[in-house]
Short mmCIF file of C-alpha atoms in Angstrom, two decimals:
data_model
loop_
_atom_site.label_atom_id
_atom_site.label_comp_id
_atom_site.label_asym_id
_atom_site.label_seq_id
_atom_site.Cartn_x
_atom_site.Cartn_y
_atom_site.Cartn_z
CA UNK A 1 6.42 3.41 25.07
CA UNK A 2 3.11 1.27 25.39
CA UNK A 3 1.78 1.24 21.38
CA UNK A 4 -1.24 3.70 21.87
CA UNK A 5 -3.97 5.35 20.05
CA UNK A 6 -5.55 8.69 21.53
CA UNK A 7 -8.00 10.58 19.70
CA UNK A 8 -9.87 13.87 20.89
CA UNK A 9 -13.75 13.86 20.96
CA UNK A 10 -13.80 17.32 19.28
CA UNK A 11 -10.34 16.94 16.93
CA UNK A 12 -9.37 15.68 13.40
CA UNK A 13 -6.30 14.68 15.11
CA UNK A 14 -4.91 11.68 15.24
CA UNK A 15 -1.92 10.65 17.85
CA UNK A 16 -0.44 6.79 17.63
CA UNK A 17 2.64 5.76 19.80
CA UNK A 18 4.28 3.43 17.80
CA UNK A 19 7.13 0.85 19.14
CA UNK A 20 7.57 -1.40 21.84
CA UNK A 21 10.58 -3.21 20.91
CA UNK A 22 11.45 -4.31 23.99
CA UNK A 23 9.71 -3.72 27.93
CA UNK A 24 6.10 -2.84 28.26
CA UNK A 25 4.99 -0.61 31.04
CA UNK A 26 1.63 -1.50 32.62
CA UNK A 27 1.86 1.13 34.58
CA UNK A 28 -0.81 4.21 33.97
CA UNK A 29 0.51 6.81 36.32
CA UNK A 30 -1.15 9.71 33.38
CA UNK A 31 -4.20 8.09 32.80
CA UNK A 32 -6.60 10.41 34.79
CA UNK A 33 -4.22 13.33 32.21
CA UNK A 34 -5.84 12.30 29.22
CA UNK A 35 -9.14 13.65 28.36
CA UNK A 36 -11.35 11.01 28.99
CA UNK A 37 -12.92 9.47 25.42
CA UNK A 38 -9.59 10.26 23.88
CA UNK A 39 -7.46 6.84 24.53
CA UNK A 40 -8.94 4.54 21.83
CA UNK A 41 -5.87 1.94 22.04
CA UNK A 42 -3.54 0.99 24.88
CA UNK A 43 -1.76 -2.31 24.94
CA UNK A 44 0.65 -3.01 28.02
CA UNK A 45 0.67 -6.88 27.94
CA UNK A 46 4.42 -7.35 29.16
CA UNK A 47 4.41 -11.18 28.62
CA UNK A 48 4.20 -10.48 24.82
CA UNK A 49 7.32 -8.78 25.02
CA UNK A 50 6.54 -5.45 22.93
CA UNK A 51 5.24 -4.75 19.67
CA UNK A 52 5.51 -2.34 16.65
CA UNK A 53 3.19 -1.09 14.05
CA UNK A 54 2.89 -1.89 10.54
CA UNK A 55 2.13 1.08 8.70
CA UNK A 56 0.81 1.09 4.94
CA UNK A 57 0.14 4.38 3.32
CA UNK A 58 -1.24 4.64 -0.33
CA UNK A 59 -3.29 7.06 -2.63
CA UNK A 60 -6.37 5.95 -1.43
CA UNK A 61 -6.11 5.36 2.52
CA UNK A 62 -3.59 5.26 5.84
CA UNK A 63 -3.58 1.75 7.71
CA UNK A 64 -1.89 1.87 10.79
CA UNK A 65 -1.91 -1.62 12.47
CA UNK A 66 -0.36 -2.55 16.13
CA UNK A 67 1.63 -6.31 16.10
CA UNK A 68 2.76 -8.07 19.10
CA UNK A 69 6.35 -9.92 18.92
CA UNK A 70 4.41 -12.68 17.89
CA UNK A 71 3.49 -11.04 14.41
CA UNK A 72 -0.47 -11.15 15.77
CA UNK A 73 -2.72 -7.83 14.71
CA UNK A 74 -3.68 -6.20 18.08
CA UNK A 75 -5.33 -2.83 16.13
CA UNK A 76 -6.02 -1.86 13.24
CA UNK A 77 -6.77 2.24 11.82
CA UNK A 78 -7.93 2.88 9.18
CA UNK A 79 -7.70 6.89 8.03
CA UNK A 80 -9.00 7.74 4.84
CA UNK A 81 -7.78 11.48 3.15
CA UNK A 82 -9.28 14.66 4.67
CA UNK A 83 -11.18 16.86 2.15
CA UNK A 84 -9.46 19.15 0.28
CA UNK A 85 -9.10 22.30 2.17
CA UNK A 86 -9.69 25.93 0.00
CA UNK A 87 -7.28 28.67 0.56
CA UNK A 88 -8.39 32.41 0.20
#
């Protein structure tokens, strides 16, 4: 799978395809099936010869980042906690 980001207009969701280890597709036969706004990363640059994501996660933020096979940052995310949510 292609290392993606897609994203929602109207959603606090968050989807990343992570992993690319080894064959890159450029082909986009579901693009038209994704609600248009929502694909805010999509790297299919098969001479790089996949990638993978680097993910950090700590108290204070998420960082997803997207490397090619060369090591080189392609994307970086940044997510920061949600509020806390109250339960009645």
């Amino acid at each position: 799978m292609n290392p993606t980001h897609l994203k929602e207009q109207n959603s606090s969701v968050e989807y990343f395809v992570i992993g690319a280890g080894d064959f890159l597709w450029k082909s986009t036969p579901n693009k038209d099936k994704v609600p248009q706004g929502s694909s805010l990363f999509f790297w299919a640059e098969y001479l790089r010869l996949g990638g993978f994501a680097v993910v950090r996660a700590s108290v204070e933020k998420l960082t997803v980042e997207f490397v090619d096979s060369f090591q080189s940052s392609l994307y970086k995310r940044i997510l920061y906690p949600r509020s806390e949510m109250k339960v009645a």
